[in-house]
Coordinates of C-alpha atoms and ligand atoms in Angstrom, one line a residue:
X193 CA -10.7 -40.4 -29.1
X194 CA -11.4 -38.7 -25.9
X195 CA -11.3 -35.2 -25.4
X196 CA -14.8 -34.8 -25.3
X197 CA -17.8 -36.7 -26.1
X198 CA -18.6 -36.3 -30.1
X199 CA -22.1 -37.5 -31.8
X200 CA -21.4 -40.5 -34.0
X201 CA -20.4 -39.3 -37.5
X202 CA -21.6 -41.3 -40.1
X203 CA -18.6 -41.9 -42.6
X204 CA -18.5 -43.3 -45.6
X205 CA -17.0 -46.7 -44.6
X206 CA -19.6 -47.0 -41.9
X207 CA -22.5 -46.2 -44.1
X208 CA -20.8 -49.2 -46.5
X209 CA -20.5 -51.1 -43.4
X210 CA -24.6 -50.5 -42.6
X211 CA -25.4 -51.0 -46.4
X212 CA -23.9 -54.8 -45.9
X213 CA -24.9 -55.6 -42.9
X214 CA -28.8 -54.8 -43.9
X215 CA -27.8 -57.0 -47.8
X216 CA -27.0 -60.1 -45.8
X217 CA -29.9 -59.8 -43.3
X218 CA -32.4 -59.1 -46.4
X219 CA -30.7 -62.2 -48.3
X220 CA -30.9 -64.4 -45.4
X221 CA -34.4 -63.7 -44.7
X222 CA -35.8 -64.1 -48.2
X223 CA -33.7 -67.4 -48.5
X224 CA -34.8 -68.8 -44.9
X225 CA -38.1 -67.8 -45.5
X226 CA -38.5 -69.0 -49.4
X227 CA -37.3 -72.5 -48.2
X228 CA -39.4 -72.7 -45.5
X229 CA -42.1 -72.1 -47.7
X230 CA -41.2 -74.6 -50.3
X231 CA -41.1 -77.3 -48.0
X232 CA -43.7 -76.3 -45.0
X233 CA -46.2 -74.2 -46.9
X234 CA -48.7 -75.1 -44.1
X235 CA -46.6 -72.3 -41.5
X236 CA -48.1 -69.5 -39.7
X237 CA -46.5 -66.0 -40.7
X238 CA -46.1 -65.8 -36.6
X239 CA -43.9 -68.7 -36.5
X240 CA -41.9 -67.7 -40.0
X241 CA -41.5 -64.7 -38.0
X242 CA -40.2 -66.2 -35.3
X243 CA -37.9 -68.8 -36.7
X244 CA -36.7 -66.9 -39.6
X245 CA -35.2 -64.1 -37.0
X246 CA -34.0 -66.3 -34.4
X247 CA -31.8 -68.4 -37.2
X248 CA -30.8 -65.1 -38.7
X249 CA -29.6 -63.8 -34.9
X250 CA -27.7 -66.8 -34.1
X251 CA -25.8 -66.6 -37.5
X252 CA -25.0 -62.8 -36.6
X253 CA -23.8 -63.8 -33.2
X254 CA -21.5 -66.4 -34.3
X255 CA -20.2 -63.9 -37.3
X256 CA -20.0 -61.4 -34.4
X257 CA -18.0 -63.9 -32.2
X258 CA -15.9 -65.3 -35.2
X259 CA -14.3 -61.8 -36.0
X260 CA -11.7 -61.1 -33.4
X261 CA -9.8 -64.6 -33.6
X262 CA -10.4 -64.5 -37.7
X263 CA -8.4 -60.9 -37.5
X264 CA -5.7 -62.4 -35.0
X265 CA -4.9 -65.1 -37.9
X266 CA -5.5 -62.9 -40.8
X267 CA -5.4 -59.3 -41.0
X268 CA -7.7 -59.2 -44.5
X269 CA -10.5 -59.8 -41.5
X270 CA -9.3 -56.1 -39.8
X271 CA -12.5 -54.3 -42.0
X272 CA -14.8 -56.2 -40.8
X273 CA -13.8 -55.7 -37.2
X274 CA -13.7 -51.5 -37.3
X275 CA -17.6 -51.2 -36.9
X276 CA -18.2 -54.9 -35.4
X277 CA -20.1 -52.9 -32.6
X278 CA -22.8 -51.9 -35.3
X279 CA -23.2 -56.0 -36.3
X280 CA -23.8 -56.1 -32.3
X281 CA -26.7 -53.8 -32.3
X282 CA -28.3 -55.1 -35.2
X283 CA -28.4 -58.9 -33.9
X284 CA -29.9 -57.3 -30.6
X285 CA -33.0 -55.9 -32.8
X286 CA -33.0 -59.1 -35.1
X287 CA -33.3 -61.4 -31.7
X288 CA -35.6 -58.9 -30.1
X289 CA -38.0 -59.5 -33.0
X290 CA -38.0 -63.0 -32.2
X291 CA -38.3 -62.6 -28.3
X292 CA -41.2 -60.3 -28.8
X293 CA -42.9 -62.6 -31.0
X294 CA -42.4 -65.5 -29.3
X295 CA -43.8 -63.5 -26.0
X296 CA -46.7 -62.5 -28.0
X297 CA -47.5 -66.0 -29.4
X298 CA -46.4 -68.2 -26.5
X299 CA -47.5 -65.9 -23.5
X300 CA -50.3 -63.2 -24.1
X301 CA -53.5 -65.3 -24.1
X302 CA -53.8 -66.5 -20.2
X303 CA -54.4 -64.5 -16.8
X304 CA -51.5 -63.9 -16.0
X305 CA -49.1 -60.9 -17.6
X306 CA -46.8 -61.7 -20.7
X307 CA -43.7 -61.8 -18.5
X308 CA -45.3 -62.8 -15.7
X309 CA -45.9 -65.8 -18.0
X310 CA -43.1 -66.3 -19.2
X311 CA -41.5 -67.1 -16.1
X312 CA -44.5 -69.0 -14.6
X313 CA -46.4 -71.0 -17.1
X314 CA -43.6 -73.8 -16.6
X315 CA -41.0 -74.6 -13.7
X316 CA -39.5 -78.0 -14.5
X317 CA -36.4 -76.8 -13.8
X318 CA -35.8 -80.4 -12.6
X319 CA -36.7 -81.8 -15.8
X320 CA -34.3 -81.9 -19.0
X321 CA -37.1 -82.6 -21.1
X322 CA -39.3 -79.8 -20.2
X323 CA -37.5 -77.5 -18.8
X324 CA -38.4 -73.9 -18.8
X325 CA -35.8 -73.1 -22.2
X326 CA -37.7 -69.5 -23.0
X327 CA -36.2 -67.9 -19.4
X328 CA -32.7 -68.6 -20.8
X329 CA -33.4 -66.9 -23.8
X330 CA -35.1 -63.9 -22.1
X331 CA -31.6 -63.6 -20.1
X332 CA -29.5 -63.8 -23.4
X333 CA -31.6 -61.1 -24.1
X334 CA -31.0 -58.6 -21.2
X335 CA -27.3 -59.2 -22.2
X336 CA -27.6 -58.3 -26.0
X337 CA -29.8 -55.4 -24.3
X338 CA -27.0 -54.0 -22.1
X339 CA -24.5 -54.6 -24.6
X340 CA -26.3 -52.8 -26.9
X341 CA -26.7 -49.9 -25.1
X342 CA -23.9 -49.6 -24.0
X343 CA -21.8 -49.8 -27.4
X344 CA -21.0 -45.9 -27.6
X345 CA -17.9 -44.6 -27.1
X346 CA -19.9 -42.1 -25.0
X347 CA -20.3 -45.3 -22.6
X348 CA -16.7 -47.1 -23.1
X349 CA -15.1 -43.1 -21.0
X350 CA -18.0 -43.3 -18.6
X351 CA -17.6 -46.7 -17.8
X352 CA -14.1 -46.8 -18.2
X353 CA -12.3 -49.5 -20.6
X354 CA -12.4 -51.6 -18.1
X355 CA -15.9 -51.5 -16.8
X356 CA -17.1 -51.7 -20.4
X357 CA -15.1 -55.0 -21.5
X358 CA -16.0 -56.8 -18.7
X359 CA -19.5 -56.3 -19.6
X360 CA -19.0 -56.8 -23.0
X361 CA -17.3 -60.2 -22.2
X362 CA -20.8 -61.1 -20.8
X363 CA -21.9 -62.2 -24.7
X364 CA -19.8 -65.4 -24.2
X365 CA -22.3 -66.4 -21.3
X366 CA -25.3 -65.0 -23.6
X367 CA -23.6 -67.5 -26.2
X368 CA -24.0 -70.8 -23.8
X369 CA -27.4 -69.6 -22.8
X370 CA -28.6 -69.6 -26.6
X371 CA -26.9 -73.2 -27.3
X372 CA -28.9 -74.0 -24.1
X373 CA -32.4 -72.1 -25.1
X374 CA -31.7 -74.0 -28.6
X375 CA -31.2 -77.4 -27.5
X376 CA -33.9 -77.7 -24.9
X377 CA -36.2 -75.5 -26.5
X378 CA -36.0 -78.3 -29.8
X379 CA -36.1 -80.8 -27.7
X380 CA -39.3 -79.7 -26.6
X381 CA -40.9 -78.3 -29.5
X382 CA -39.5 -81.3 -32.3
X383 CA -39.0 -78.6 -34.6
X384 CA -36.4 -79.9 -36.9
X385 CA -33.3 -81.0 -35.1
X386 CA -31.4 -79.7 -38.7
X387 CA -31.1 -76.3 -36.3
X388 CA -29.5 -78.3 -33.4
X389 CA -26.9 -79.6 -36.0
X390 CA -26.2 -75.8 -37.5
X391 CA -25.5 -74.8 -34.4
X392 CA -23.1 -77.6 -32.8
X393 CA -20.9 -77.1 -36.5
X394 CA -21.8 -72.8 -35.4
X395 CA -20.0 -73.6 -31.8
X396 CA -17.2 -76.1 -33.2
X397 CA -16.3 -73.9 -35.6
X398 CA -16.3 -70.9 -32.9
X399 CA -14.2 -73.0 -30.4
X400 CA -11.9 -74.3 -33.3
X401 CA -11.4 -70.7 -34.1
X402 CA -10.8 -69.4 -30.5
X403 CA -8.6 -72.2 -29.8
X404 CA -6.1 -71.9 -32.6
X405 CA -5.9 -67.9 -32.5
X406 CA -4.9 -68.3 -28.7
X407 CA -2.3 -70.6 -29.1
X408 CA -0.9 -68.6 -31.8
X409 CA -0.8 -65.8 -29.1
X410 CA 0.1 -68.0 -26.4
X411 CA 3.3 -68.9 -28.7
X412 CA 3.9 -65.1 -29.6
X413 CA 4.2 -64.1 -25.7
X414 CA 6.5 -67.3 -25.3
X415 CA 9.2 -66.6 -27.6
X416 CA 12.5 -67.1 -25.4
X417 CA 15.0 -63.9 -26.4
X418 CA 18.7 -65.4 -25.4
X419 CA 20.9 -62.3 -25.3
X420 CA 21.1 -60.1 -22.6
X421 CA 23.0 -57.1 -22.1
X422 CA 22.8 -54.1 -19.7
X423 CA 19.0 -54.8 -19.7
X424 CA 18.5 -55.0 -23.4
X425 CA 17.3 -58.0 -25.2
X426 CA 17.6 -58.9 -28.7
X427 CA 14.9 -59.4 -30.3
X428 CA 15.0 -59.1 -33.8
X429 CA 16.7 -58.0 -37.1
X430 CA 15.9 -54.5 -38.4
X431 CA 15.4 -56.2 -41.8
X432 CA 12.5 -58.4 -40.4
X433 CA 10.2 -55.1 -39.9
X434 CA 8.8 -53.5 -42.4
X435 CA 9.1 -49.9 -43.2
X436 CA 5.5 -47.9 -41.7
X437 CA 4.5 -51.6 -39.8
X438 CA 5.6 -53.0 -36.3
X439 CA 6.5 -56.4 -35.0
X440 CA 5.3 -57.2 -31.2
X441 CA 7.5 -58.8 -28.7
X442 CA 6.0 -59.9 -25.1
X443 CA 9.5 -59.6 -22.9
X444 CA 9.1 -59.8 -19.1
X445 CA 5.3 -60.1 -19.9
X446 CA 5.5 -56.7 -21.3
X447 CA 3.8 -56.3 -24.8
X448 CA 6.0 -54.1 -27.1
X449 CA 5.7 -52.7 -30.3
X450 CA 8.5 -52.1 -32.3
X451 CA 8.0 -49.7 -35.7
X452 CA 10.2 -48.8 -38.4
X453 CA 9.3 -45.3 -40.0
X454 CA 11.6 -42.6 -41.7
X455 CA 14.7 -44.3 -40.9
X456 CA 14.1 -44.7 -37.4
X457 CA 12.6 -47.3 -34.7
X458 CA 10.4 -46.6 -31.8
X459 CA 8.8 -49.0 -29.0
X460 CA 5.5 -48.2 -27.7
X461 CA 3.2 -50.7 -25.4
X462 CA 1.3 -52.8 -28.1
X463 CA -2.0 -51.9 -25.8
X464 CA -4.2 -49.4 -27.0
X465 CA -5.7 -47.1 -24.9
X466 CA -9.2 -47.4 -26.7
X467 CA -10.6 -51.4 -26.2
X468 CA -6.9 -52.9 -25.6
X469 CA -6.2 -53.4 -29.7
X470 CA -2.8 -54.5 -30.5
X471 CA -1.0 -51.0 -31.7
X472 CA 1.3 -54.0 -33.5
X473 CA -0.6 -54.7 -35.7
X474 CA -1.5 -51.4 -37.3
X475 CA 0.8 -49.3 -39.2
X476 CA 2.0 -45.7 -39.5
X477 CA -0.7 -43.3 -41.2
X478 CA -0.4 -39.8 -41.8
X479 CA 3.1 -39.8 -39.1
X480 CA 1.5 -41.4 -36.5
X481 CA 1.1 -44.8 -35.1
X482 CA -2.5 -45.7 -35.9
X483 CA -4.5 -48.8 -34.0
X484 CA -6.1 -51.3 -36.8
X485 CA -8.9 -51.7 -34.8
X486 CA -10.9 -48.4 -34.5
X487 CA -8.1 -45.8 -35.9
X488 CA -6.7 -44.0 -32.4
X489 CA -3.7 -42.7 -33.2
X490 CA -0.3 -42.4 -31.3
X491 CA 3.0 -40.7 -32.2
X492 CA 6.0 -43.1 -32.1
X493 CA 8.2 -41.0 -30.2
X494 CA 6.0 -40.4 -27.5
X495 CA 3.3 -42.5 -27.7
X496 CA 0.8 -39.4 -26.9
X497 CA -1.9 -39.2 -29.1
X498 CA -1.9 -36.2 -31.5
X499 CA -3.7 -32.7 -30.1
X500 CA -6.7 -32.1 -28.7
X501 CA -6.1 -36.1 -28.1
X502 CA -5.4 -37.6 -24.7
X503 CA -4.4 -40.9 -24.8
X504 CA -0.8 -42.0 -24.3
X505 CA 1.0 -45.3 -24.1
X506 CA 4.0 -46.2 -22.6
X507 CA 7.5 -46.0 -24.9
X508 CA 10.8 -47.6 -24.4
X509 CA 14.3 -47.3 -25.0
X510 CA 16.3 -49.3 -28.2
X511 CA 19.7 -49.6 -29.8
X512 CA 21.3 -51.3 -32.5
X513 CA 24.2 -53.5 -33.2
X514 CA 24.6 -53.6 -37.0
X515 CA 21.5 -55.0 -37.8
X516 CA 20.3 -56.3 -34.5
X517 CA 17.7 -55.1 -32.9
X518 CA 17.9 -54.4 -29.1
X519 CA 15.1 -53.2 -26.4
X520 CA 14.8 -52.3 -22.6
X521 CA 11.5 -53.9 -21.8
X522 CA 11.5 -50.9 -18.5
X523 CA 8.5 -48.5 -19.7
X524 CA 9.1 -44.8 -19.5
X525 CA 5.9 -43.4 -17.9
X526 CA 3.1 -43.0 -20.2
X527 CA 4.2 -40.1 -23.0
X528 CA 7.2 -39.9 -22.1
X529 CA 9.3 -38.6 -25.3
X530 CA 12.3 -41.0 -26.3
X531 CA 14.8 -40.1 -29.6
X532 CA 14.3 -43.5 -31.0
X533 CA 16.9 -45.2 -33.0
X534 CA 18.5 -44.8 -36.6
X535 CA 19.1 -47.8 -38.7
Ligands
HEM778 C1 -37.4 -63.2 -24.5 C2 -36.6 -63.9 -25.1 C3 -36.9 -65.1 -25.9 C4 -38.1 -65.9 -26.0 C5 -39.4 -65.7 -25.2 C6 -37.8 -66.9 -26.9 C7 -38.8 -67.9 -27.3 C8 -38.5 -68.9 -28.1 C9 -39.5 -70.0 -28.5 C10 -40.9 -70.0 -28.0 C11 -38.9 -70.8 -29.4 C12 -39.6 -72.0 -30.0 C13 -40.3 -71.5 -31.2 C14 -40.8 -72.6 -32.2 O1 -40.1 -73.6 -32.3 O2 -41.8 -72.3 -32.8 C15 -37.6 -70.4 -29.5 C16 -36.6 -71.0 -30.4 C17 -35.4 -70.4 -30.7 N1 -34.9 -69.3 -30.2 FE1 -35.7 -68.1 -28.8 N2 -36.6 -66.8 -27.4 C18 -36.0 -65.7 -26.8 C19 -34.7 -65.3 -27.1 C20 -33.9 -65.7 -28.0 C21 -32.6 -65.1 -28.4 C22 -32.0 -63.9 -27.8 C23 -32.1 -65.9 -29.4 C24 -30.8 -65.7 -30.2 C25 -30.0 -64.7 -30.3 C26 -33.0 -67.0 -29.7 C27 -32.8 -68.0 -30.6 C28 -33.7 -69.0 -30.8 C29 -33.4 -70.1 -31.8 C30 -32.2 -70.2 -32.8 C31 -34.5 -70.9 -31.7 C32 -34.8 -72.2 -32.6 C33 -35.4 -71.9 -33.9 C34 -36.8 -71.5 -33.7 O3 -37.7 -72.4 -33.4 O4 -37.2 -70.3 -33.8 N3 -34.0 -66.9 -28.8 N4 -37.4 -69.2 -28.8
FES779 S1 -8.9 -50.6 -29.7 FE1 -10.2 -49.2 -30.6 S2 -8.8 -47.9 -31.5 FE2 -7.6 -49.2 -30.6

């Protein structure tokens, strides 16, 4: 949270986190590589360089990419997303292996400069065939680069949340340029065309996933609530939350959390303050509201964060009718202090 900018602190769950990430990388590398062996014994240790860290960077991105809609449809996914950004960082050093190697073996023995080279040594940008599939790659690159970077929360308050998504939304273009530096680059290289099918299943798969946790979404924010009264809807029974969890409602566009702790309910807007993670989805930990993405925390009856913290969310009037549930989607400013309701 934000008071003031703290040095990372190591936990325990991240170290776990690391510990993981670097297993699968080590695994996939000695598999890749022991295959590759077995059936092309005649390769250069350049070019197992090179391939065995490209294939291993595009499986991190689509694991990377897959996370988000895989914790929208199941919440067993949520550990996977708490350090996702350090999964970012490591794909960026995995694919700048490859880039560098692929400079060095492709573009450092003519006149002209490695980069220079890069961008030079072909311009059939008017050919499918041939065209110049490294400079998309490079690109993809710069992304990962400024993504990378820029992952620190130190970054996400200097930025702003804003600032900082938007750039981070940039990986979806890196995506399409790494299909396109695949394709073309296979095309021109007839290495095997197995890689070409991996990745079309990779980008189903992705756009399959997308697609379904959106409409799921799309359905959520579309729920019709047909009673009215005095500016109160009904949206629920009390018996349909559970005790320390929340339920999310999207009325007049507005998205609402609704918990149930110590006999009591409290609405706070479902957006957290941090990287927009849905407050619904996270439960009540130690008192207070707490975001299942990266922990912030909120109190329910204000929606301030707990001292020295900052952050505050907007909270909203309730009331019951037996066991019905009833809320005033009009926010009260952000912190503002409501009783809540008793069930
Ligand atoms: C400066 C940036 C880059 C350069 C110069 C570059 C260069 C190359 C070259 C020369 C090949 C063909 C290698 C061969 O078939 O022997 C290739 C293929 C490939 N590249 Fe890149 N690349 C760059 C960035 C990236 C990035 C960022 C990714 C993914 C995150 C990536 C993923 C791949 C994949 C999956 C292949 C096909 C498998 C292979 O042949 O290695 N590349 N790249
Ligand atoms: S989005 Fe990061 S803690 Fe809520």
């Amino acid at each position: 949270m934000s008071t003031s900018y703290q040095a990372v602190g190591w936990n325990r769950q991240k170290k776990i986190y690391d510990w993981l990430i670097f297993g699968f990388c080590m695994m996939y590398l000695s598999i890749f590589c022991g295959l590759t062996l077995v059936f092309n014994p005649q390769i250069t240790f350049e070019t197992l360089l090179i391939r065995s860290s490209s294939t291993l960077a595009v499986l991190l991105l689509h694991i990377i990419l897959s996370i988000g809609p895989l914790c929208r449809i199941n919440k067993k996914f949520l550990p996977l997303l708490y350090n996702r950004r350090h999964l970012g960082v490591t794909m960026f050093c995995v694919a700048l292996v490859h880039g560098v190697f692929g400079i060095i073996q492709f573009h450092t023995l003519g006149n002209t400069g490695p980069l220079v080279s890069l961008f030079t040594s072909n311009t059939r940008y008017d050919s499918l065939a041939d065209f110049p599939f490294q400079a998309m790659g490079f690109f993809a690159l710069l992304i990962f680069f400024l993504m990378a970077i820029t992952s620190h929360d130190f970054w996400l308050h200097n930025l702003s949340p804003g600032v900082w998504k938007t750039l981070h939304m940039f990986v979806y273009l890196a995506y399409v340029l790494i299909i396109m530096h695949v394709m073309l680059g296979v095309i021109q290289y007839e290495t095997n065309p197995v890689f070409v099918l991996i990745l079309l299943i990779g980008a189903i798969t992705l756009i399959s996933l997308h697609l379904y946790a959106g409409s799921r979404e799309v359905k959520k924010d579309h729920i019709a609530f047909g009673l009215q009264k005095n500016g109160f809807v009904k949206v629920c029974s009390v018996n349909d939350i559970e005790n320390n969890r929340a339920k999310m409602f999207c009325v007049d566009k507005e998205r609402i959390a609704v918990f149930k702790t110590e006999g009591k309910l409290f609405a706070v807007n479902n957006v957290c303050k941090h990287q927009n993670g849905p407050l619904g989805e996270g439960k009540i930990v130690d008192g207070c509201i707490t975001c299942p993405w990266h922990g912030y925390q909120y109190l329910p009856n204000s929606g301030q964060s707990p001292p020295p913290f900052k952050e505050k969310v907007s909270t909203y009037d309730l009331r019951m009718e037996g066991t019905d549930v009833w809320l005033n989607p009009t926010p009260y400013a952000e912190g503002t202090e409501r009783p809540g309701v008793i069930y």
